[in-house]
Short mmCIF file of C-alpha atoms in Angstrom, two decimals:
data_model
loop_
_atom_site.label_atom_id
_atom_site.label_comp_id
_atom_site.label_asym_id
_atom_site.label_seq_id
_atom_site.Cartn_x
_atom_site.Cartn_y
_atom_site.Cartn_z
CA MET A 1 92.46 61.88 131.52
CA LEU A 2 89.94 61.85 128.67
CA LEU A 3 88.95 65.44 129.43
CA LYS A 4 92.59 66.52 129.43
CA LEU A 5 93.22 64.74 126.13
CA TYR A 6 90.12 66.36 124.59
CA SER A 7 91.33 69.80 125.69
CA ILE A 8 94.75 69.28 124.13
CA ILE A 9 93.28 68.07 120.84
CA LYS A 10 90.75 70.90 120.79
CA LEU A 11 93.42 73.56 121.30
CA LYS A 12 95.63 72.12 118.56
CA ILE A 13 92.77 71.95 116.06
CA ILE A 14 91.51 75.44 116.84
CA GLY A 15 95.01 76.95 116.74
CA LYS A 16 95.80 75.42 113.37
CA ASP A 17 92.48 76.36 111.80
CA CYS A 18 92.69 79.94 113.09
CA ARG A 19 96.14 80.44 111.57
CA VAL A 20 94.93 79.02 108.26
CA ALA A 21 91.95 81.36 107.86
CA VAL A 22 93.62 84.49 109.21
CA TYR A 23 96.75 84.12 107.08
CA SER A 24 94.78 83.73 103.86
CA ILE A 25 92.82 86.95 104.27
CA ILE A 26 95.81 88.99 105.46
CA PHE A 27 97.98 87.80 102.58
CA SER A 28 95.23 88.64 100.10
CA PHE A 29 95.14 92.17 101.50
CA PHE A 30 98.87 92.75 101.12
CA LEU A 31 98.85 91.17 97.67
CA THR A 32 96.37 93.75 96.36
CA LEU A 33 98.60 96.53 97.67
CA LEU A 34 101.72 95.25 95.93
CA ILE A 35 100.90 97.27 92.82
CA TRP A 36 99.81 100.60 94.31
CA PRO A 37 103.23 102.15 93.44
CA PHE A 38 102.56 101.41 89.75
CA MET A 39 99.17 103.12 89.70
CA VAL A 40 98.40 106.73 88.93
CA THR A 41 95.75 108.90 90.48
CA ALA A 42 92.73 108.95 88.21
CA GLY A 43 90.71 111.97 87.26
CA ALA A 44 93.22 114.58 88.37
CA ASP A 45 91.71 117.20 86.08
CA THR A 46 88.06 116.43 86.73
CA GLU A 47 85.58 117.96 89.13
CA PRO A 48 86.09 116.54 92.67
CA VAL A 49 83.60 113.90 93.72
CA ASP A 50 82.75 113.19 97.35
CA HIS A 51 83.67 109.51 97.40
CA ARG A 52 83.70 109.60 101.19
CA ASN A 53 79.93 110.02 101.45
CA LYS A 54 79.39 107.21 98.95
CA LEU A 55 81.69 104.98 101.00
CA PHE A 56 79.88 105.70 104.25
CA GLN A 57 76.53 105.14 102.58
CA THR A 58 77.69 101.67 101.53
CA LEU A 59 79.00 100.90 105.01
CA ARG A 60 75.72 101.99 106.58
CA GLU A 61 73.25 100.41 104.17
CA GLU A 62 75.03 97.23 103.09
CA MET A 63 77.30 96.37 106.01
CA LYS A 64 75.10 97.72 108.81
CA PHE A 65 77.63 100.09 110.34
CA SER A 66 76.02 102.13 113.09
CA ASP A 67 76.12 105.93 113.22
CA SER A 68 78.52 105.74 116.17
CA GLU A 69 80.86 103.43 114.24
CA LEU A 70 80.83 105.76 111.24
CA SER A 71 81.49 108.76 113.48
CA ARG A 72 84.52 107.05 114.98
CA ILE A 73 85.85 106.25 111.50
CA LYS A 74 85.43 109.89 110.44
CA GLU A 75 87.32 110.94 113.56
CA GLY A 76 90.21 108.69 112.55
CA ASP A 77 89.56 105.44 114.42
CA LEU A 78 90.57 102.17 112.77
CA THR A 79 87.59 99.85 112.44
CA THR A 80 87.47 96.21 111.34
CA LYS A 81 84.15 94.43 111.20
CA LEU A 82 82.89 90.99 110.26
CA THR A 83 79.45 90.83 108.69
CA ASN A 84 77.11 87.86 108.95
CA THR A 85 76.99 85.60 105.90
CA ASP A 86 74.35 83.17 104.72
CA GLU A 87 76.94 80.42 104.14
CA LYS A 88 78.60 78.84 107.17
CA GLN A 89 81.91 78.34 105.36
CA GLU A 90 82.24 82.03 104.43
CA LEU A 91 83.81 85.01 106.18
CA PHE A 92 83.11 88.59 105.10
CA LEU A 93 85.31 91.35 106.47
CA VAL A 94 85.78 95.07 105.99
CA SER A 95 88.61 97.09 107.48
CA ILE A 96 88.94 100.86 107.16
CA THR A 97 91.29 103.48 108.50
CA ARG A 98 91.89 107.16 107.77
CA ILE A 99 95.45 108.00 106.79
CA ASN A 100 96.48 111.64 106.98
CA VAL A 101 98.41 111.94 103.73
CA PRO A 102 97.40 113.09 100.23
CA GLU A 103 96.06 110.40 97.91
CA SER A 104 98.90 111.01 95.44
CA PHE A 105 101.51 110.49 98.17
CA PHE A 106 99.97 107.20 99.25
CA LEU A 107 99.75 105.87 95.69
CA GLU A 108 103.34 106.88 95.03
CA HIS A 109 104.98 105.49 98.16
CA TYR A 110 102.99 102.58 99.52
CA GLY A 111 104.65 99.31 98.63
CA LYS A 112 107.78 101.06 97.38
CA ASP A 113 108.93 102.48 100.70
CA ILE A 114 107.07 100.20 103.11
CA SER A 115 107.48 96.45 103.36
CA LEU A 116 104.22 94.78 102.41
CA LEU A 117 104.94 91.21 103.42
CA GLU A 118 106.52 91.77 106.81
CA ASN A 119 105.64 89.05 109.30
CA LEU A 120 104.40 86.83 106.46
CA ASP A 121 106.54 83.73 105.92
CA VAL A 122 106.57 83.54 102.14
CA LYS A 123 108.85 80.68 101.10
CA ASN A 124 108.77 81.41 97.39
CA LYS A 125 106.78 83.52 94.97
CA GLY A 126 106.45 84.53 91.36
CA ARG A 127 104.67 87.10 89.23
CA ILE A 128 103.45 86.56 85.67
CA THR A 129 102.72 89.74 83.72
CA GLY A 130 103.07 88.65 80.10
CA PRO A 131 102.23 85.54 78.09
CA LEU A 132 102.51 82.52 80.38
CA GLU A 133 105.58 80.31 79.95
CA LEU A 134 106.13 76.97 81.67
CA SER A 135 109.57 78.16 82.82
CA GLU A 136 107.88 80.80 84.99
CA LEU A 137 106.55 78.00 87.21
CA GLN A 138 109.83 76.11 87.59
CA ASP A 139 110.15 77.25 91.21
CA VAL A 140 106.70 75.92 92.14
CA LYS A 141 107.51 72.85 94.25
CA LEU A 142 105.47 70.51 96.41
CA ASP A 143 106.90 69.66 99.81
CA THR A 144 108.02 66.10 100.52
CA LYS A 145 105.02 65.23 102.67
CA GLU A 146 102.67 66.63 100.01
CA ILE A 147 104.27 64.36 97.43
CA GLU A 148 103.98 61.38 99.76
CA ALA A 149 100.32 62.20 100.37
CA LEU A 150 99.66 62.03 96.63
CA LYS A 151 100.51 58.32 96.63
CA ASP A 152 97.16 57.56 98.23
CA CYS A 153 95.20 60.36 96.58
CA GLN A 154 91.87 59.39 95.08
CA VAL A 155 88.75 61.21 93.96
CA GLY A 156 86.86 62.33 97.05
CA LYS A 157 89.74 61.63 99.42
CA CYS A 158 92.95 63.58 98.96
CA LYS A 159 95.11 65.75 101.20
CA LEU A 160 95.71 68.24 98.38
CA LYS A 161 93.09 70.30 96.61
CA VAL A 162 93.23 68.96 93.06
CA SER A 163 90.89 68.21 90.17
CA SER A 164 89.81 64.69 89.21
CA GLU A 165 91.98 64.96 86.08
CA MET A 166 95.02 65.82 88.19
CA ILE A 167 94.36 62.83 90.44
CA ASP A 168 94.18 60.54 87.39
CA ARG A 169 97.41 61.91 85.94
CA PHE A 170 99.32 61.50 89.20
CA ARG A 171 98.10 57.90 89.31
CA ASN A 172 98.77 57.07 85.66
CA GLU A 173 101.88 59.09 84.79
CA ILE A 174 104.00 58.58 87.91
CA ASP A 175 105.72 55.28 88.71
CA TRP A 176 105.77 55.53 92.49
CA SER A 177 108.12 52.54 92.74
CA GLU A 178 110.94 54.23 90.83
CA SER A 179 113.65 56.25 92.53
CA GLY A 180 113.55 59.98 91.87
CA TYR A 181 109.79 60.13 91.54
CA GLU A 182 109.77 63.36 93.57
CA ASP A 183 111.24 65.37 90.68
CA LYS A 184 108.80 63.79 88.24
CA VAL A 185 105.87 64.65 90.50
CA ASN A 186 106.96 68.28 90.67
CA ARG A 187 107.43 68.51 86.90
CA LEU A 188 104.00 67.02 86.33
CA PHE A 189 102.45 69.38 88.88
CA GLN A 190 104.10 72.37 87.17
CA GLU A 191 102.79 71.21 83.79
CA MET A 192 99.25 70.78 85.09
CA LEU A 193 99.32 74.14 86.87
CA PHE A 194 100.63 75.76 83.69
CA GLU A 195 97.86 74.19 81.62
CA TYR A 196 95.26 75.24 84.18
CA ILE A 197 96.36 78.89 84.40
CA ARG A 198 96.62 79.12 80.61
CA ALA A 199 93.12 77.66 80.21
CA TYR A 200 91.73 80.12 82.76
CA LEU A 201 93.40 83.16 81.18
CA SER A 202 92.10 82.23 77.74
CA GLY A 203 88.69 80.78 78.64
CA GLY A 204 87.78 82.54 81.86
CA ASN A 205 85.70 81.44 84.81
CA ARG A 206 84.23 78.38 83.11
CA ASN A 207 87.74 76.90 83.18
CA LEU A 208 88.21 77.40 86.92
CA ILE A 209 89.04 74.24 88.82
CA THR A 210 86.59 71.90 90.50
CA TYR A 211 88.21 70.46 93.64
CA TYR A 212 87.78 66.73 94.22
CA ASP A 213 89.71 66.35 97.47
CA GLN A 214 86.49 65.87 99.47
CA PRO A 215 83.43 63.64 98.85
CA GLN A 216 81.45 66.72 97.76
CA PRO A 217 83.13 68.39 94.73
CA ILE A 218 83.66 72.15 95.01
CA SER A 219 83.31 74.20 91.81
CA LEU A 220 85.42 77.34 92.02
CA ASP A 221 83.42 78.86 89.16
CA GLN A 222 80.20 78.56 91.18
CA LEU A 223 81.83 79.75 94.40
CA PHE A 224 83.40 82.78 92.75
CA ASN A 225 80.18 83.84 91.03
CA ASN A 226 78.22 83.43 94.27
CA ILE A 227 80.73 85.59 96.14
CA LEU A 228 80.84 88.20 93.37
CA ASN A 229 77.04 88.47 93.30
CA LYS A 230 76.88 88.92 97.07
CA ILE A 231 79.26 91.88 97.05
CA SER A 232 78.25 93.41 93.72
CA TYR A 233 77.29 96.66 95.48
CA LEU A 234 80.98 97.29 96.19
CA LEU A 235 81.45 97.82 92.45
CA ASP A 236 78.26 99.77 91.74
CA HIS A 237 80.32 102.80 90.75
CA SER A 238 82.24 100.80 88.12
CA PRO A 239 79.80 98.44 86.37
CA GLY A 240 82.36 97.83 83.62
CA LEU A 241 84.75 96.30 86.13
CA TYR A 242 82.01 94.15 87.65
CA LYS A 243 80.99 92.87 84.22
CA TYR A 244 84.61 92.10 83.41
CA LEU A 245 84.99 90.05 86.59
CA GLU A 246 81.78 88.24 85.72
CA THR A 247 82.66 87.52 82.08
CA PHE A 248 86.49 87.45 82.13
CA PRO A 249 88.39 87.58 79.80
CA VAL A 250 85.87 89.42 77.56
CA ARG A 251 84.40 92.91 78.02
CA LYS A 252 87.62 94.35 79.37
CA PRO A 253 87.08 98.05 80.20
CA ASP A 254 89.62 100.80 79.62
CA GLY A 255 91.99 101.26 82.52
CA VAL A 256 92.23 97.58 83.48
CA ASN A 257 95.49 95.65 83.77
CA SER A 258 96.19 92.39 85.54
CA PHE A 259 98.83 89.86 86.47
CA VAL A 260 98.99 86.41 88.05
CA TYR A 261 100.86 85.97 91.33
CA TRP A 262 101.73 82.70 93.05
CA ALA A 263 103.20 82.17 96.49
CA LYS A 264 104.24 79.28 98.71
CA GLU A 265 103.64 80.21 102.33
CA ASP A 266 104.31 78.75 105.76
CA ILE A 267 101.14 79.48 107.71
CA GLY A 268 101.94 77.38 110.76
CA ALA A 269 99.53 74.59 109.80
CA ASN A 270 100.14 70.97 108.79
CA TYR A 271 101.06 71.99 105.26
CA ASN A 272 102.63 74.97 103.58
CA VAL A 273 100.13 76.48 101.17
CA LEU A 274 100.49 77.29 97.49
CA THR A 275 98.06 79.96 96.30
CA VAL A 276 97.60 81.40 92.82
CA ASN A 277 95.84 84.76 92.51
CA GLN A 278 94.85 87.00 89.66
CA VAL A 279 95.32 90.65 90.62
CA ILE A 280 93.27 93.12 88.58
CA LYS A 281 93.90 96.85 88.84
CA PHE A 282 91.34 99.34 87.59
CA VAL A 283 92.49 102.92 87.06
CA PRO A 284 89.64 104.80 85.33
CA LYS A 285 90.95 107.12 82.65
CA ASP A 286 89.63 110.69 82.48
CA SER A 287 87.20 109.87 85.26
CA PRO A 288 86.72 110.97 88.87
CA LEU A 289 86.38 107.34 90.00
CA SER A 290 88.81 106.03 92.59
CA PRO A 291 91.35 103.30 91.74
CA VAL A 292 90.33 99.76 92.69
CA ILE A 293 92.38 96.59 93.05
CA VAL A 294 90.78 93.15 93.03
CA SER A 295 92.53 89.97 94.19
CA LYS A 296 90.88 86.79 92.92
CA GLN A 297 92.14 83.44 94.17
CA ILE A 298 92.14 80.93 91.31
CA TYR A 299 93.90 78.05 93.09
CA ALA A 300 94.98 76.89 96.54
CA ASP A 301 96.33 73.42 97.30
CA HIS A 302 95.10 73.40 100.92
CA TYR A 303 92.34 74.83 103.11
CA PHE A 304 91.04 77.75 100.98
CA GLU A 305 88.21 77.19 98.54
CA ALA A 306 87.73 80.72 97.20
CA ALA A 307 88.59 84.31 98.05
CA LEU A 308 87.82 87.71 96.58
CA GLY A 309 89.49 90.84 97.96
CA ILE A 310 88.72 94.44 96.99
CA THR A 311 90.97 97.31 98.06
CA LYS A 312 90.07 100.96 97.61
CA VAL A 313 91.78 104.24 98.37
CA VAL A 314 89.10 106.88 98.89
CA GLU A 315 90.13 110.52 98.99
CA ASN A 316 88.67 112.54 101.85
CA THR A 317 87.68 115.64 99.90
CA VAL A 318 85.72 117.29 102.72
CA ALA A 319 88.57 117.48 105.27
CA PRO A 320 90.60 120.71 105.63
CA ASP A 321 93.87 118.75 105.51
CA PRO A 322 94.68 116.03 102.96
CA SER A 323 93.74 112.49 103.95
CA ILE A 324 92.46 109.25 102.49
CA TYR A 325 90.53 106.22 103.67
CA LEU A 326 92.20 102.88 103.04
CA VAL A 327 89.42 100.29 102.76
CA TYR A 328 89.77 96.52 102.39
CA PHE A 329 86.90 94.09 101.76
CA ASN A 330 87.38 90.32 101.71
CA ARG A 331 84.90 87.50 101.28
CA SER A 332 86.37 84.01 101.57
CA SER A 333 85.23 80.39 101.65
CA ILE A 334 87.25 78.15 103.99
CA ASP A 335 86.86 74.39 104.08
CA VAL A 336 87.28 74.00 107.84
CA LEU A 337 84.16 76.10 108.41
CA ARG A 338 82.05 73.61 106.46
CA ARG A 339 82.50 71.04 109.19
CA ASP A 340 79.60 70.05 111.36
CA GLY A 341 80.10 69.21 114.99
CA PHE A 342 80.55 70.64 118.44
CA LEU A 343 83.82 72.42 117.58
CA ASN A 344 82.50 74.37 114.61
CA GLY A 345 81.14 77.34 116.55
CA THR A 346 84.25 77.54 118.71
CA ILE A 347 86.54 77.45 115.67
CA ARG A 348 84.58 80.22 113.94
CA ARG A 349 84.66 82.48 117.00
CA LYS A 350 88.39 81.95 117.45
CA ILE A 351 89.06 82.62 113.76
CA GLU A 352 86.97 85.80 113.81
CA SER A 353 88.62 87.12 116.96
CA ARG A 354 92.14 86.46 115.73
CA LEU A 355 91.37 87.80 112.27
CA VAL A 356 90.08 91.15 113.54
CA GLY A 357 93.10 91.52 115.83
CA SER A 358 95.58 90.68 113.08
CA ILE A 359 94.02 92.96 110.48
CA ASN A 360 93.86 95.83 112.99
CA GLU A 361 97.52 95.36 113.85
CA ARG A 362 98.61 95.52 110.23
CA MET A 363 96.32 98.38 109.23
CA LYS A 364 97.67 100.42 112.14
CA ALA A 365 101.23 99.66 111.04
CA ILE A 366 100.42 100.87 107.52
CA LYS A 367 98.85 104.08 108.82
CA ASP A 368 101.68 104.86 111.25
CA LYS A 369 104.49 104.19 108.78
CA ILE A 370 103.05 106.11 105.83
CA GLU A 371 102.18 109.11 108.04
CA VAL A 372 105.70 109.18 109.49
CA LEU A 373 107.17 108.99 106.00
CA TYR A 374 104.98 111.89 104.90
CA LYS A 375 106.03 114.05 107.86
CA VAL A 376 109.70 113.35 107.19
CA GLN A 377 109.42 114.28 103.52
CA VAL A 378 107.29 117.41 103.86
CA GLY A 379 109.07 118.63 107.01
#
């Protein structure tokens, strides 16, 4: 009986944790691609540069792709690979596929003619492109069980990822004995989220949140800078963009625009998840450099500590027919992977297996749909 009970509990825990980690990384990928239709191809009048060789050099030297893996990618095979990290709570993934369409066609049509968020259960979302207004967050709502969980929230022990200041304000500004406290909680949460995003946009990384939901505080500023440093080689070709990410909001290079995007998502876990991301697009002007999109998670109320996604479209200039490589890198920190215990290794293996399968499925769908669209339009 005890063995049977253990097996049931183990399967439930592993299933929930797998969905949590996989959904975060997949959603980050599609989020970066939301703005491809609004980008232009850079360096159209400049001398062609073989970005493909630079890409494969990075894959070989930094991510330890073998010659056989690189050969399969060149031949058109979809490849998704997880690379070892030096932090047990982190996952680092790269996924790459060749798509047989011109770069200009991909940039024009992807996201406009193909659904980006298919199979993702987004309950609500919003996009902030101009000066932040509190009214833009009026649709950000906590679920009933999240509000109830806040009643017992304290520093070092809370079911929502919040700062110590947020915990104090929920305790001091909400009368939990009054009727209608749910609306007051949501208004207060919107106000605090508004103040936080505004402080980040004006003051940068030093104003990123420190989570106090667990006994050990987690500084998002430190996590983000650690992740950025570990994948700095992905931005070697655009040091201005790297410096901007490091020193945001100062040192903004030409060709950079950004917006903030929030979403409430049902990921099949105990709680729906609210995430807030800054999406930064870099389109180098009068330069042969490829466009780059960066997705930087600046808040999540459950499960996810930090995430940085980089998406590139690399033109295949050496092929006789037009084609591009769609490449997605993601490095994430996930709280469940910090746990010690006999289930930790099993959870990680399950997450990694499901993540690779899910990313492959979606990358293949992107490739198939955009190639079909191209064939239909060109005849």
